[in-house]
Coordinates of C-alpha atoms and ligand atoms in Angstrom, one line a residue:
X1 CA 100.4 102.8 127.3
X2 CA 102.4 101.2 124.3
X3 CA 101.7 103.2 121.1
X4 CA 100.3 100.9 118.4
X5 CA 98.4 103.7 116.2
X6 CA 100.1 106.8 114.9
X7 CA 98.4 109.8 113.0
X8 CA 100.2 112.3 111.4
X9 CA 98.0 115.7 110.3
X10 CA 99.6 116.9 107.5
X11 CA 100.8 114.9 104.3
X12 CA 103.5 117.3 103.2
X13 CA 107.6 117.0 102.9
X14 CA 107.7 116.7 106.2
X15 CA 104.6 114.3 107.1
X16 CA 104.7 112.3 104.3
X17 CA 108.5 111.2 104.4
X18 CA 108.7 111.4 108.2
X19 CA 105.6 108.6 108.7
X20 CA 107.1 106.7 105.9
X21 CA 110.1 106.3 107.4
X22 CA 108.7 105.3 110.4
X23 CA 106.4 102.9 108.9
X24 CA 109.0 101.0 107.6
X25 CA 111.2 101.1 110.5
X26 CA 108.1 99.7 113.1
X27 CA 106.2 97.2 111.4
X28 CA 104.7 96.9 114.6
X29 CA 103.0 100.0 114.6
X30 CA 100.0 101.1 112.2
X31 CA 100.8 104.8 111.2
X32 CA 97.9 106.7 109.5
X33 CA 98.4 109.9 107.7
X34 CA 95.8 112.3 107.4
X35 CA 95.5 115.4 105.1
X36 CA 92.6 118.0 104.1
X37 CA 93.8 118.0 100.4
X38 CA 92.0 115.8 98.3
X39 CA 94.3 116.0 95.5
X40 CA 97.7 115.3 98.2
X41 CA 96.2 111.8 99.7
X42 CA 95.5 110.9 96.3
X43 CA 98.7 111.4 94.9
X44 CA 100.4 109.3 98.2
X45 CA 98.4 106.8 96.9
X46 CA 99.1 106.5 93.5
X47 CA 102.4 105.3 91.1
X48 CA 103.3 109.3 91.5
X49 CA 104.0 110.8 94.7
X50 CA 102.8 114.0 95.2
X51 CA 106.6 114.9 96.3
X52 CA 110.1 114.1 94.5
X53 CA 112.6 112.4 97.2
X54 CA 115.7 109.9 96.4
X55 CA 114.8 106.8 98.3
X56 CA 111.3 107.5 99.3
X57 CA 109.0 105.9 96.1
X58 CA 110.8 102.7 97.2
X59 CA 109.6 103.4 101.3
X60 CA 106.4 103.8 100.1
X61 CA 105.7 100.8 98.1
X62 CA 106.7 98.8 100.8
X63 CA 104.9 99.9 103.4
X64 CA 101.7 101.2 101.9
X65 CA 98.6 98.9 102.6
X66 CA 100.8 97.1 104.9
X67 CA 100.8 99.8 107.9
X68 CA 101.1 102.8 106.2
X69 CA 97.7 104.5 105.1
X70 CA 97.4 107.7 103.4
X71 CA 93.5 109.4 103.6
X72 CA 91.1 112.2 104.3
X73 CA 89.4 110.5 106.8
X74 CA 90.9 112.7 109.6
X75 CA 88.6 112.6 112.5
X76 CA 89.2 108.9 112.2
X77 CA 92.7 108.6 112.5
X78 CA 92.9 110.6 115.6
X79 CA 89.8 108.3 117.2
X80 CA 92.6 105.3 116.8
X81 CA 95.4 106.9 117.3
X82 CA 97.6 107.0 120.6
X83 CA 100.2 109.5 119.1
X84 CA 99.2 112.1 117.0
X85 CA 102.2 114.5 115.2
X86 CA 100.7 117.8 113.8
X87 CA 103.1 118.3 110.6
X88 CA 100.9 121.0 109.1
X89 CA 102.5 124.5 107.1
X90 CA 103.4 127.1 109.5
X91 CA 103.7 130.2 106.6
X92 CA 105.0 133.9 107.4
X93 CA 101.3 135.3 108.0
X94 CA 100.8 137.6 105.2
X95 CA 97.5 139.6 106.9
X96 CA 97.1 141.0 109.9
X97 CA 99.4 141.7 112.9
X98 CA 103.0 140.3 112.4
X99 CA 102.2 140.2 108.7
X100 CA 105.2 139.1 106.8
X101 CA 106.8 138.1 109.4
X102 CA 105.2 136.2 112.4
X103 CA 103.9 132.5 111.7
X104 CA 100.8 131.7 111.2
X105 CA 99.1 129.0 113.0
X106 CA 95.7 128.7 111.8
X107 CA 96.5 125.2 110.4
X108 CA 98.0 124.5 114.2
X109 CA 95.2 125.3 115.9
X110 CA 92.5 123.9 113.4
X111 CA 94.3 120.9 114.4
X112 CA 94.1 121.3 117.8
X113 CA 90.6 121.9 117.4
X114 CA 89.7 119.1 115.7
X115 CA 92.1 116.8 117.7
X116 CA 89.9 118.2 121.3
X117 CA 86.1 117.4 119.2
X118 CA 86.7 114.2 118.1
X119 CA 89.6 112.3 120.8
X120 CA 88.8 109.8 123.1
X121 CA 91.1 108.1 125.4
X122 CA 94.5 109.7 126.6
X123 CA 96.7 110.9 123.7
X124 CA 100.5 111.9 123.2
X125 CA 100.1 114.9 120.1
X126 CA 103.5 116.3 119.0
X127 CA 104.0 119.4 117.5
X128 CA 106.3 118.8 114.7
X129 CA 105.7 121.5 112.5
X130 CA 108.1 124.8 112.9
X131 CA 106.5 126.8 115.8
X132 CA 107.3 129.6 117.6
X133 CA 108.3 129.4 121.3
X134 CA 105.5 128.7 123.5
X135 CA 103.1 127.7 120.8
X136 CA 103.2 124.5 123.1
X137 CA 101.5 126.1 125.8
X138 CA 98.5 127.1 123.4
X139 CA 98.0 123.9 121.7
X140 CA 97.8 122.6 125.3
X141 CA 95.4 125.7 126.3
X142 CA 93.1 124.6 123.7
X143 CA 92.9 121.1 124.4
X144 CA 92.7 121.3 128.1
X145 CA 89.5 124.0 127.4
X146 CA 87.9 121.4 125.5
X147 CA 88.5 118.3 127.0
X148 CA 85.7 115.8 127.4
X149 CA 86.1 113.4 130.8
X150 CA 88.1 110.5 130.1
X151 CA 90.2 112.4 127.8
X152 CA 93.6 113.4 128.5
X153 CA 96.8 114.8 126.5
X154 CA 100.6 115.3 126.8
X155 CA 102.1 118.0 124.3
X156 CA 105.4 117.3 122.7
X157 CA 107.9 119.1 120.6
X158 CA 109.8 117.3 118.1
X159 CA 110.9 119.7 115.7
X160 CA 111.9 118.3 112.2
X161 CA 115.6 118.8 110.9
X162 CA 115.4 116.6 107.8
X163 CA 116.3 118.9 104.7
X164 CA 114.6 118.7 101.4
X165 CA 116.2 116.5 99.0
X166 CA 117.7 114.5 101.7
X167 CA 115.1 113.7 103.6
X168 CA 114.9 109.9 103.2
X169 CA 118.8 109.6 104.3
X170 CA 118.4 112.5 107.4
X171 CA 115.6 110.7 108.9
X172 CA 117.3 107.1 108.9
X173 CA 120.9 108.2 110.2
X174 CA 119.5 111.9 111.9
X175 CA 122.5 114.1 113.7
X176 CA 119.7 114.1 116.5
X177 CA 116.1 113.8 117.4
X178 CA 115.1 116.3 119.4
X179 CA 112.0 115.8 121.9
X180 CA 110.9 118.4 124.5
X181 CA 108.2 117.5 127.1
X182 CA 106.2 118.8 130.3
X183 CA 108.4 118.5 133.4
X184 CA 106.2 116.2 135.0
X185 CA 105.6 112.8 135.6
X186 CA 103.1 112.5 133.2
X187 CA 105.2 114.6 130.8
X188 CA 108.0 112.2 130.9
X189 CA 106.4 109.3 130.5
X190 CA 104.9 110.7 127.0
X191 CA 108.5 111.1 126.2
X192 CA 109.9 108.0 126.7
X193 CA 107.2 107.0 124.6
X194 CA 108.1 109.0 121.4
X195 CA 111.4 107.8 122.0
X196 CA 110.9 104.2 122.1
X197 CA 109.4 105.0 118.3
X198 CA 112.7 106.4 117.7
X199 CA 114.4 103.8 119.0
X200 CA 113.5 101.4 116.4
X201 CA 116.5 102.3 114.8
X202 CA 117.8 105.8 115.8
X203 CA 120.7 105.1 119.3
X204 CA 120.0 106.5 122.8
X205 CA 122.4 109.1 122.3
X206 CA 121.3 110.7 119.5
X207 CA 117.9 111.8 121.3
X208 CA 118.1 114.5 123.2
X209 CA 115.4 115.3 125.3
X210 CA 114.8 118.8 126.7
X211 CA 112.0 121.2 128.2
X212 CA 109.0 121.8 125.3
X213 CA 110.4 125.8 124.9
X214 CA 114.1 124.8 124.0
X215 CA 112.7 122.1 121.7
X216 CA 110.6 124.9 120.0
X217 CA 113.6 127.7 119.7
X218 CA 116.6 124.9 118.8
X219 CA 114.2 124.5 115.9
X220 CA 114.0 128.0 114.8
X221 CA 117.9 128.6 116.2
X222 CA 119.5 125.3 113.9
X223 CA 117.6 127.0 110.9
X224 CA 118.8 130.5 111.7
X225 CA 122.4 129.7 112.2
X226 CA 122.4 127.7 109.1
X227 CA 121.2 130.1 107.2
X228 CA 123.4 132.9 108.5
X229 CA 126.4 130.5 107.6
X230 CA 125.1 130.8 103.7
X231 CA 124.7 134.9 104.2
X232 CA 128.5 134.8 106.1
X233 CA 129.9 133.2 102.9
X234 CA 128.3 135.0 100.3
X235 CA 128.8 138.9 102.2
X236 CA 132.4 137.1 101.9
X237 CA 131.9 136.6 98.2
X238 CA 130.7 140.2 97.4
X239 CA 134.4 141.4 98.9
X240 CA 136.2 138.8 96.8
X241 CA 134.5 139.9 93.5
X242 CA 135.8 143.3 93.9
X243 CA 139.3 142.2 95.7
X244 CA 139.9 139.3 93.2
X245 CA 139.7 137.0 95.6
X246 CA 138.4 133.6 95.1
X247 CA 135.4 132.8 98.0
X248 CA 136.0 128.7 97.0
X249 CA 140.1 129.2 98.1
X250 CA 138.8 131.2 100.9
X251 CA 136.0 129.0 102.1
X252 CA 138.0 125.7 102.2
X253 CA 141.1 128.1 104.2
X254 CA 138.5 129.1 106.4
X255 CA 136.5 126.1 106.9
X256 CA 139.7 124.0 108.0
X257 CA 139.4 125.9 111.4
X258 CA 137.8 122.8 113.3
X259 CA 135.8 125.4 115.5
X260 CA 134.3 126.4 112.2
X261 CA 133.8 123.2 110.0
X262 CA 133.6 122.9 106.4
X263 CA 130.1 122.2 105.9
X264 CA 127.7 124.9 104.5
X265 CA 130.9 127.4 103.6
X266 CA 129.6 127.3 99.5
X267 CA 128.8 130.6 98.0
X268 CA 125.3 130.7 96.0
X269 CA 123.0 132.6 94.4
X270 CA 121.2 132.6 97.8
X271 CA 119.4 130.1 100.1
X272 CA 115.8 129.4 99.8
X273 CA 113.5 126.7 100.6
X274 CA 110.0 127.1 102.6
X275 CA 112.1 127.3 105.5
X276 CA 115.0 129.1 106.5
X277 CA 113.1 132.9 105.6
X278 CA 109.8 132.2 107.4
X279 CA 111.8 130.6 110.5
X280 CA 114.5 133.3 110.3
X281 CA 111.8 136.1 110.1
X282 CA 109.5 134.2 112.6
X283 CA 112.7 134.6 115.2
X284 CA 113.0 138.5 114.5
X285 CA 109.6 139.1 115.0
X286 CA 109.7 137.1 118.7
X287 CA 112.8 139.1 119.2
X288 CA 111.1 142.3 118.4
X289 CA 107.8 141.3 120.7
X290 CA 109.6 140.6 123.4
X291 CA 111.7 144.1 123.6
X292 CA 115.1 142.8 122.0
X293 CA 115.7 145.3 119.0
X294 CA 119.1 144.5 118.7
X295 CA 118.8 140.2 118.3
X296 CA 116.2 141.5 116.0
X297 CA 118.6 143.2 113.6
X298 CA 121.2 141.0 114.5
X299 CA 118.9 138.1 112.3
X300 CA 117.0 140.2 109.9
X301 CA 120.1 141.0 108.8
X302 CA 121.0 137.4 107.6
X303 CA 117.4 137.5 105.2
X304 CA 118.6 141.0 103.7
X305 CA 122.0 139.8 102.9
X306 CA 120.0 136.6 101.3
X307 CA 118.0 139.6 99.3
X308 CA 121.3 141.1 98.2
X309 CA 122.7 138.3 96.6
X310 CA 119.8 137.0 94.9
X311 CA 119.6 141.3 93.1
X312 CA 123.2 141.5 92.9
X313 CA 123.2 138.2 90.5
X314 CA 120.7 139.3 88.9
X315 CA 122.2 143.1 88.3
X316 CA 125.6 141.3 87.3
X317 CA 124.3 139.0 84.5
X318 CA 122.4 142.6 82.7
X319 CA 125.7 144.7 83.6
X320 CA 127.5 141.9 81.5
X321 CA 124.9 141.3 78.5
X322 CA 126.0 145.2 77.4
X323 CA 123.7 146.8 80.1
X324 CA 120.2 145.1 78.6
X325 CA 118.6 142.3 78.4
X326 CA 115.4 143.4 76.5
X327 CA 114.3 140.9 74.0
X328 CA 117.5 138.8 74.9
X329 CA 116.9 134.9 75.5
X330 CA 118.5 133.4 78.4
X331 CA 118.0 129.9 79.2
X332 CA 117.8 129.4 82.4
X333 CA 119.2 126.1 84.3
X334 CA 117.1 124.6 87.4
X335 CA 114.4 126.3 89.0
X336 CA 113.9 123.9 92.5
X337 CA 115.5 125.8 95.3
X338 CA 118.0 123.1 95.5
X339 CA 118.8 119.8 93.7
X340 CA 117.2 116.7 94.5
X341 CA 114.1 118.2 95.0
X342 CA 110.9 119.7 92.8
X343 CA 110.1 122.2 95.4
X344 CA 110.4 125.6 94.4
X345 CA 109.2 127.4 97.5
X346 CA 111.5 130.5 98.1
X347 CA 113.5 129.2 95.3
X348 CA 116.6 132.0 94.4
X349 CA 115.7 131.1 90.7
X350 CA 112.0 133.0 91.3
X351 CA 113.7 136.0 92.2
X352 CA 116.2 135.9 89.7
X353 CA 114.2 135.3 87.0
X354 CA 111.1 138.0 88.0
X355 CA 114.4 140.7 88.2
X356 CA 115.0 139.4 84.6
X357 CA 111.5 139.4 83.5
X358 CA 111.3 142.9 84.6
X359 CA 114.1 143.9 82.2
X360 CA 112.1 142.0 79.3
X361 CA 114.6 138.9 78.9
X362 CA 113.0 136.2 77.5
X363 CA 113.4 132.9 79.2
X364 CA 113.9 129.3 78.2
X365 CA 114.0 127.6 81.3
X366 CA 115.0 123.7 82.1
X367 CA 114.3 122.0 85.5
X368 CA 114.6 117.9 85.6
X369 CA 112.3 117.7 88.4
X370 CA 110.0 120.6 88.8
X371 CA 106.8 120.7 87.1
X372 CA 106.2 123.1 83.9
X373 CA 102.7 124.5 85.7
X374 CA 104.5 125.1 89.0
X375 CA 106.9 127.6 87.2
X376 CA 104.3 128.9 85.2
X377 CA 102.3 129.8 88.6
X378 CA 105.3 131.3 90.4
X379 CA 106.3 133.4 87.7
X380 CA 102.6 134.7 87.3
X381 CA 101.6 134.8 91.0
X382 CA 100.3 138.2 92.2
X383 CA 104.0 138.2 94.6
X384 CA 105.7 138.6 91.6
X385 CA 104.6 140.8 89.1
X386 CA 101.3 142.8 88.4
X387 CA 101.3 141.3 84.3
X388 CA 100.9 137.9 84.2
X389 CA 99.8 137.5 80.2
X390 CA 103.0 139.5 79.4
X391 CA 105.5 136.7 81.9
X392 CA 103.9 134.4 80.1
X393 CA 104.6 135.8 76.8
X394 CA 108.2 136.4 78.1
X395 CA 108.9 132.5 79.4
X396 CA 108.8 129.3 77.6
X397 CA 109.4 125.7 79.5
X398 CA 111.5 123.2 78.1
X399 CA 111.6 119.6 79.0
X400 CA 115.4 119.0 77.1
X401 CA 118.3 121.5 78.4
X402 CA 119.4 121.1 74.5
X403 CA 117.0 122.4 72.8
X404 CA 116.8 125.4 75.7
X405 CA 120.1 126.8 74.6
X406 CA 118.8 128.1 71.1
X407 CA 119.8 131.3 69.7
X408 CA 120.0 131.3 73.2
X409 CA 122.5 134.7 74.7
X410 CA 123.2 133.6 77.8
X411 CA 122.8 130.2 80.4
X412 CA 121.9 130.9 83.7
X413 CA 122.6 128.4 86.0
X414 CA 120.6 128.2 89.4
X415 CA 120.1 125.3 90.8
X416 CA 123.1 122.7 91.5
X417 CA 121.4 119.4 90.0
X418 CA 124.3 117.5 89.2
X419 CA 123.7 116.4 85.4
X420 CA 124.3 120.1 84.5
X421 CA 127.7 119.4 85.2
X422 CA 128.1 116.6 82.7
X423 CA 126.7 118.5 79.6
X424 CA 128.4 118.7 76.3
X425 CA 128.9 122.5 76.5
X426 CA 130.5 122.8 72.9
X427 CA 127.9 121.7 71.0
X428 CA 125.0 124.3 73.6
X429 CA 127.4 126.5 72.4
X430 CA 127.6 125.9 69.2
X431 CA 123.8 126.6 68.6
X432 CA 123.7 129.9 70.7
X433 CA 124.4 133.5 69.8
X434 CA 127.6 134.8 70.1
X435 CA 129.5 136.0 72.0
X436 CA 127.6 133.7 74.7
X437 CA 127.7 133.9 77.8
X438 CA 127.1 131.6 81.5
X439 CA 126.3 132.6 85.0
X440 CA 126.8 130.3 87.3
X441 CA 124.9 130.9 90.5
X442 CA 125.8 127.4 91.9
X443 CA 129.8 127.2 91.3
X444 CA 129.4 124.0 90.4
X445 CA 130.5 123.7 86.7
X446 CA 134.0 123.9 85.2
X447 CA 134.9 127.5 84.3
X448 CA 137.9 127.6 82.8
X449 CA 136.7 124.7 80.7
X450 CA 134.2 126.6 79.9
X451 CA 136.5 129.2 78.9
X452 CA 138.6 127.4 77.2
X453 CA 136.0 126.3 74.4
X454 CA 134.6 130.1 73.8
X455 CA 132.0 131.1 76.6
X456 CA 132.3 133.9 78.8
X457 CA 131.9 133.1 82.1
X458 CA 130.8 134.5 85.2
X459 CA 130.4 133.2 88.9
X460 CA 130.1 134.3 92.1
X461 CA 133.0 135.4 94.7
X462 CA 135.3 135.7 91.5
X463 CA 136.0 137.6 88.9
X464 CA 138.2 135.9 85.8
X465 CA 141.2 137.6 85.4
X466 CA 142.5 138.6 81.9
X467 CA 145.2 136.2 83.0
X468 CA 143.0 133.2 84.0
X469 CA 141.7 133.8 80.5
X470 CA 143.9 133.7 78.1
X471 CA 145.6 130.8 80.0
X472 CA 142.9 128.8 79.9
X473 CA 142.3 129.8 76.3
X474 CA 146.1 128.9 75.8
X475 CA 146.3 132.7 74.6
X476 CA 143.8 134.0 72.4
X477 CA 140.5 134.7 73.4
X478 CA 138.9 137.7 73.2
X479 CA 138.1 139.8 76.3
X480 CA 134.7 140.9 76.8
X481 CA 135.3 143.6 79.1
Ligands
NAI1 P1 103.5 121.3 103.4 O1 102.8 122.5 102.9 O2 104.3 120.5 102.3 O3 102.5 120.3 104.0 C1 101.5 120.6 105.0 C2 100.2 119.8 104.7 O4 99.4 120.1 105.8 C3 99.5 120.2 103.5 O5 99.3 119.1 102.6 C4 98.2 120.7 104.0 O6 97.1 120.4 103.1 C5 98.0 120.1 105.3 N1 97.1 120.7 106.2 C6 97.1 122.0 106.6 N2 96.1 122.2 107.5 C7 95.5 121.1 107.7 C8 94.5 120.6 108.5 N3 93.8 121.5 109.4 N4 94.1 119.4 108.5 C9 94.7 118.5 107.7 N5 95.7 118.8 106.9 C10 96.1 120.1 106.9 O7 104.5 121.7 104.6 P2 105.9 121.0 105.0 O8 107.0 121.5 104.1 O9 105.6 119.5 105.2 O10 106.1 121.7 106.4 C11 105.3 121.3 107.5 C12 106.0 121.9 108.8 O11 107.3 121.3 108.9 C13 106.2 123.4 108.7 O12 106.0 123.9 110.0 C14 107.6 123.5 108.3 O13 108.2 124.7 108.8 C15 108.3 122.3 109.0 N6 109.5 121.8 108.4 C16 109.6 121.7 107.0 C17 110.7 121.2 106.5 C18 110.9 121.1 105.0 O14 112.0 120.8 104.5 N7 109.8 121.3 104.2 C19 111.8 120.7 107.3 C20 111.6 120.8 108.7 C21 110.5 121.4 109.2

């Protein structure tokens, strides 16, 4: 079999960009995704894509119509399909057993399902949603107890590494593409088919094939050691706060070690993302199913940390307004979980702002890409506080960082998006109370600049000396403290 249809289940930051990409990369191959949501397919095929990615409107408009197709019609896409990647949501379940912590994979096995009722012919599906180990072997249960005759399937996982905000760039030059398959005859021969897809323009060597369970747990592994890197780093920048250390001098000192690598070493407000807590907590509940306590802790450890820093921001900017923010405004900088993207799933900035809202600050907040009804609903969602009507007294949504800054006490930056850096600080604070002040949860602007002109400035993993501040204010500035 040559593959010549694809079908993707699942038209979300990983199905939509992933198909795209491949679209455009095999014009010989008619790629079909497929979601439930109404609203998503529309979206993918309109001027707006339901999703914000650098490089990805122009993807689109090249291949849509041509063979990329975006619809509802599900049952039809797997009929023509010869491939089919499941790239549905995988949440933390939040009923039942494993509640808050296991995945749930309801949308998994709905596909499944519906991928048994309706195939004909021999297909290849690929699990490329985030899965726990061995979910493999139940997609395959399912199918194989609802096969018609004439029907067969090889499962495959092919766990996705792109990250949000990059995804455009990590799918066409990938570290590696993972693929894990039955150790059979037929099991093989459904991998070299995924990888002669990949092949179109990703090199031999960067595909690593490998038995379906070690496909499933390097997924869920990559995100947990990434994610412990950022919880490393910022337990670092707790102890150089109170040493007077500096966690930037001390991540580039450590990071030169070439068995530890500079990437990922940047102290934050916290990590967040759909991702990296549901896998992390996903891990730690397999760990704690299958008798192993201790790898448990080991990893629940690294999403407590995440928790600490988030509070422990959030503590520090009221400790430094005098103690209260109650009826303060703070304007509040970025609200995606990172830059380059307008997802604010797991974003630090929710938590940040709902420890702030529960101290009565009032917030201004500016995002370039995320939408003013998406903060509206994560500030108000049931998660997040018990009084919606009074949040949404309490916040206001601005679509210019100018006009933000207002009588404004206080910026809080939380989100790196790069134009922050280039703003024309004087004249924000020239229209905010005084003394004013700026929290930097990113790192990412220039403090003693900012110091220099009048604001006092806080960041994480280091504290401003009395020193650093009257040099930089070339000697008379006022301390706070
Ligand atoms: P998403 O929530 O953006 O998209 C999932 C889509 O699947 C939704 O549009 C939903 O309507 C659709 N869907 C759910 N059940 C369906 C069904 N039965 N039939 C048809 N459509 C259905 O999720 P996202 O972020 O794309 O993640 C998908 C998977 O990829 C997850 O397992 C995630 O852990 C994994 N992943 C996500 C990455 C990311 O950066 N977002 C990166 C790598 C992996």
């Amino acid at each position: 079999m040559v593959v010549k249809n694809i079908c993707c289940i699942g038209a979300g930051y990983v199905g939509g960009p992933t198909c795209s990409v491949i679209a455009w990369k095999c014009p010989d191959i008619r790629v079909h995704v497929v979601d439930k949501s109404e609203l998503r397919i529309k979206q993918w095929n309109s001027e707006k894509l339901p999703i914000y990615e650098p490089g990805l409107e122009d993807v689109v408009k090249e291949c849509r119509g041509r063979n990329l197709f975006f619809s509802n019609d599900i049952e039809m896409a797997i009929k023509e399909a010869d491939l089919i990647f499941i790239s549905v949501n995988t949440p933390t379940k939040t009923y039942g057993i494993g509640k808050g912590r296991a995945a749930d994979l309801k949308h998994i096995e709905m596909c499944a399902r519906k991928i048994a009722e309706v195939a004909e012919g021999n297909k290849i599906v690929v699990e490329k949603s985030t899965v726990p180990v061995r979910a493999a072997e139940s997609i395959t249960h399912i199918l194989s107890a609802n096969t018609r005759p004439g029907v067969s399937f090889q499962v495959l996982s092919n766990p996705e590494f792109l990250a949000e905000g990059t995804a455009v760039e990590n799918l066409l030059h990938p570290d590696r593409v993972l693929i894990g398959g039955e150790e059979s005859v037929e099991g093989d021969e459904a991998v070299a088919q995924l990888t002669w897809i990949y092949n179109h323009w990703v090199p031999t060597e960067k595909i690593i094939t490998t038995s379906t369970w070690s496909s499933e747990l390097s997924k869920l592994a990559s995100n947990a050691f990434l994610a412990q890197r950022v919880s490393s780093i910022n337990a670092i920048s707790a102890l150089c706060e109170a040493t007077g250390a500096d966690v930037s001098q001390v991540a580039v000192a450590v990071g030169k070690d070439s068995r530890i690598g500079s990437k990922f070493l940047q102290a934050s407000v916290g990590f967040g993302g759909s991702c990296f807590q549901k896998d992390l907590l996903n891990l730690v509940y397999i760990a704690e199913c299958l008798n192993l306590p201790e790898v448990a802790m080991y990893w629940q450890q690294v999403t407590d940390m995440n928790e600490y820093q988030r509070t422990r921001f959030a503590k520090r900017i009221v400790e430094c307004l005098f103690n209260t923010v109650t009826d303060k405004t703070l304007a509040v900088f970025g609200f995606a979980f990172k830059k380059n993207t307008g997802d604010t799933r797991e974003s630090p900035a929710i938590y940040v702002c709902s420890h702030l809202l529960e101290e009565s600050a009032r917030l201004n907040i500016y995002d370039p890409k995320v939408e003013c009804k998406q903060i509206e609903h994560d500030l108000t969602s049931a998660a997040v506080t018990s009084d919606p009507e009074r949040v949404q007294q309490l916040i206001n949504i601005y679509s210019d960082p100018y006009e933000a800054v207002k009588d404004a006490h206080a910026i809080v930056v939380l989100t790196e998006w790069d134009e922050f850096i280039s703003y024309d600080y004087r004249k924000m604070l020239s229209v905010m109370k005084k003394p004013a002040f700026i929290f930097d949860g990113r790192k990412i602007l220039d403090h003693e600049a900012l110091i220099k002109i009048g604001f006092h400035t806080e960041t994480i993993g280091k504290r401003f000396s009395r020193n650093t501040l009257l040099r930089a204010s070339g000697g008379d500035i006022k301390m706070m403290h």
